[in-house]
């Protein structure tokens, strides 16, 4: 019911694909809709990443980006979510003439228009830099996020294949983000190890996307704890990309015992064919999480969200109203 790590392009509905493909004359392929979900036993990260090809083709106009953002907001609201931070990389949507600013404004427009129909639901946007992109292009993403400060663009991220370049390679980009006092979350320690998480901290990360390969019981774990960063776990996605072998390898108890804050998220609702309800269910079954522990993860999500203190207070009230229902749904 709260998702802090949710990619827009990995969370398009089947209806979104059908609508946009028909409108733009794009073929969805013979195996649609199977080709938008990862197979039950996803063989590799490459197969996982292939699922982003069709969204990349379809999301090259302002209209389409606004459409899918609205659609996602409405779906989350109907599913009983109270808050979400939706992320996407504007630089992936510039193949047909949109600027990064156009892309960000289109997603904002879709978000704002859908939120008008969704009382007691809040959502914000995070703009992702990409590891494969040239430095100037990533710097532009930071500039766009800075220009949109005060809107529902609330943070920047670094996403993409970690093995390509270490986080230290992006120092100049995050120095600019720090100069602008932007909120920063960075994908780190998903495909690689603890060093990458330390570099993300050097780059000013306040939250770490995934981070499951942190060496908790070492000086790295001490540093993560002292830095009071929060980790955005996305368990099913980690199993599919072969970052972890099974749910019992999610280092949830290690992080909790160390006193490091973590949250439970879905990463990609369509590609991973999951949602926050399913992620909690898997972890409750695997680790016998108590009701109090489940509540504490949702409180972490609120405390570490990139939103105002006033909104956090509202979210806590809404969580308290909905928590018993949520818990009975995920704990069966
Ligand atoms: Zn992610």
mmCIF file of N, CA, C and O and ligand atoms in Angstrom, residues 5-7 87 157 159 187 190 209-210 232 234 237 267-268, ligand 1:
data_model
loop_
_atom_site.group_PDB
_atom_site.id
_atom_site.type_symbol
_atom_site.label_atom_id
_atom_site.label_comp_id
_atom_site.label_asym_id
_atom_site.label_seq_id
_atom_site.Cartn_x
_atom_site.Cartn_y
_atom_site.Cartn_z
ATOM 1 N N UNK A 5 9.663 2.365 -4.499
ATOM 2 C CA UNK A 5 10.563 1.967 -5.598
ATOM 3 C C UNK A 5 9.734 1.307 -6.700
ATOM 4 O O UNK A 5 9.543 0.094 -6.713
ATOM 5 N N UNK A 6 9.253 2.149 -7.604
ATOM 6 C CA UNK A 6 8.299 1.691 -8.602
ATOM 7 C C UNK A 6 8.610 2.363 -9.934
ATOM 8 O O UNK A 6 8.503 3.591 -10.055
ATOM 9 N N UNK A 7 9.023 1.560 -10.915
ATOM 10 C CA UNK A 7 9.380 2.120 -12.228
ATOM 11 C C UNK A 7 8.145 2.217 -13.118
ATOM 12 O O UNK A 7 7.413 1.234 -13.289
ATOM 13 N N UNK A 87 9.111 6.278 -10.442
ATOM 14 C CA UNK A 87 10.344 6.785 -11.045
ATOM 15 C C UNK A 87 10.434 6.437 -12.526
ATOM 16 O O UNK A 87 9.909 5.421 -12.968
ATOM 17 N N UNK A 157 17.622 9.749 -9.084
ATOM 18 C CA UNK A 157 18.064 8.368 -8.876
ATOM 19 C C UNK A 157 19.143 8.059 -9.915
ATOM 20 O O UNK A 157 19.323 8.815 -10.881
ATOM 21 N N UNK A 159 19.938 4.644 -12.186
ATOM 22 C CA UNK A 159 19.485 3.282 -12.482
ATOM 23 C C UNK A 159 20.294 2.711 -13.636
ATOM 24 O O UNK A 159 21.124 3.405 -14.220
ATOM 25 N N UNK A 187 20.311 3.225 -7.092
ATOM 26 C CA UNK A 187 20.336 1.762 -7.216
ATOM 27 C C UNK A 187 21.761 1.290 -6.955
ATOM 28 O O UNK A 187 22.677 1.668 -7.702
ATOM 29 N N UNK A 190 22.662 -4.192 -5.919
ATOM 30 C CA UNK A 190 21.640 -5.111 -6.438
ATOM 31 C C UNK A 190 22.379 -6.219 -7.200
ATOM 32 O O UNK A 190 22.329 -7.386 -6.835
ATOM 33 N N UNK A 209 18.517 1.936 -3.546
ATOM 34 C CA UNK A 209 17.638 1.019 -4.268
ATOM 35 C C UNK A 209 18.200 -0.387 -4.189
ATOM 36 O O UNK A 209 19.340 -0.614 -4.599
ATOM 37 N N UNK A 210 17.458 -1.305 -3.607
ATOM 38 C CA UNK A 210 17.874 -2.702 -3.377
ATOM 39 C C UNK A 210 18.894 -2.786 -2.237
ATOM 40 O O UNK A 210 18.514 -2.906 -1.090
ATOM 41 N N UNK A 232 15.643 0.189 -0.059
ATOM 42 C CA UNK A 232 14.393 -0.106 -0.770
ATOM 43 C C UNK A 232 14.488 -1.536 -1.303
ATOM 44 O O UNK A 232 14.995 -1.756 -2.397
ATOM 45 N N UNK A 234 13.278 -4.960 -2.997
ATOM 46 C CA UNK A 234 12.299 -5.369 -4.007
ATOM 47 C C UNK A 234 12.542 -6.863 -4.253
ATOM 48 O O UNK A 234 13.179 -7.241 -5.250
ATOM 49 N N UNK A 237 11.832 -9.040 -7.712
ATOM 50 C CA UNK A 237 12.708 -8.572 -8.786
ATOM 51 C C UNK A 237 14.119 -9.141 -8.604
ATOM 52 O O UNK A 237 14.756 -9.563 -9.569
ATOM 53 N N UNK A 267 9.360 -2.661 -7.389
ATOM 54 C CA UNK A 267 10.273 -2.422 -8.515
ATOM 55 C C UNK A 267 9.495 -2.234 -9.819
ATOM 56 O O UNK A 267 9.434 -1.124 -10.333
ATOM 57 N N UNK A 268 8.914 -3.320 -10.346
ATOM 58 C CA UNK A 268 8.188 -3.243 -11.627
ATOM 59 C C UNK A 268 6.932 -4.104 -11.532
ATOM 60 O O UNK A 268 7.021 -5.330 -11.553
HETATM 61 ZN ZN1 LIG B 1 14.655 -0.299 -9.679
#
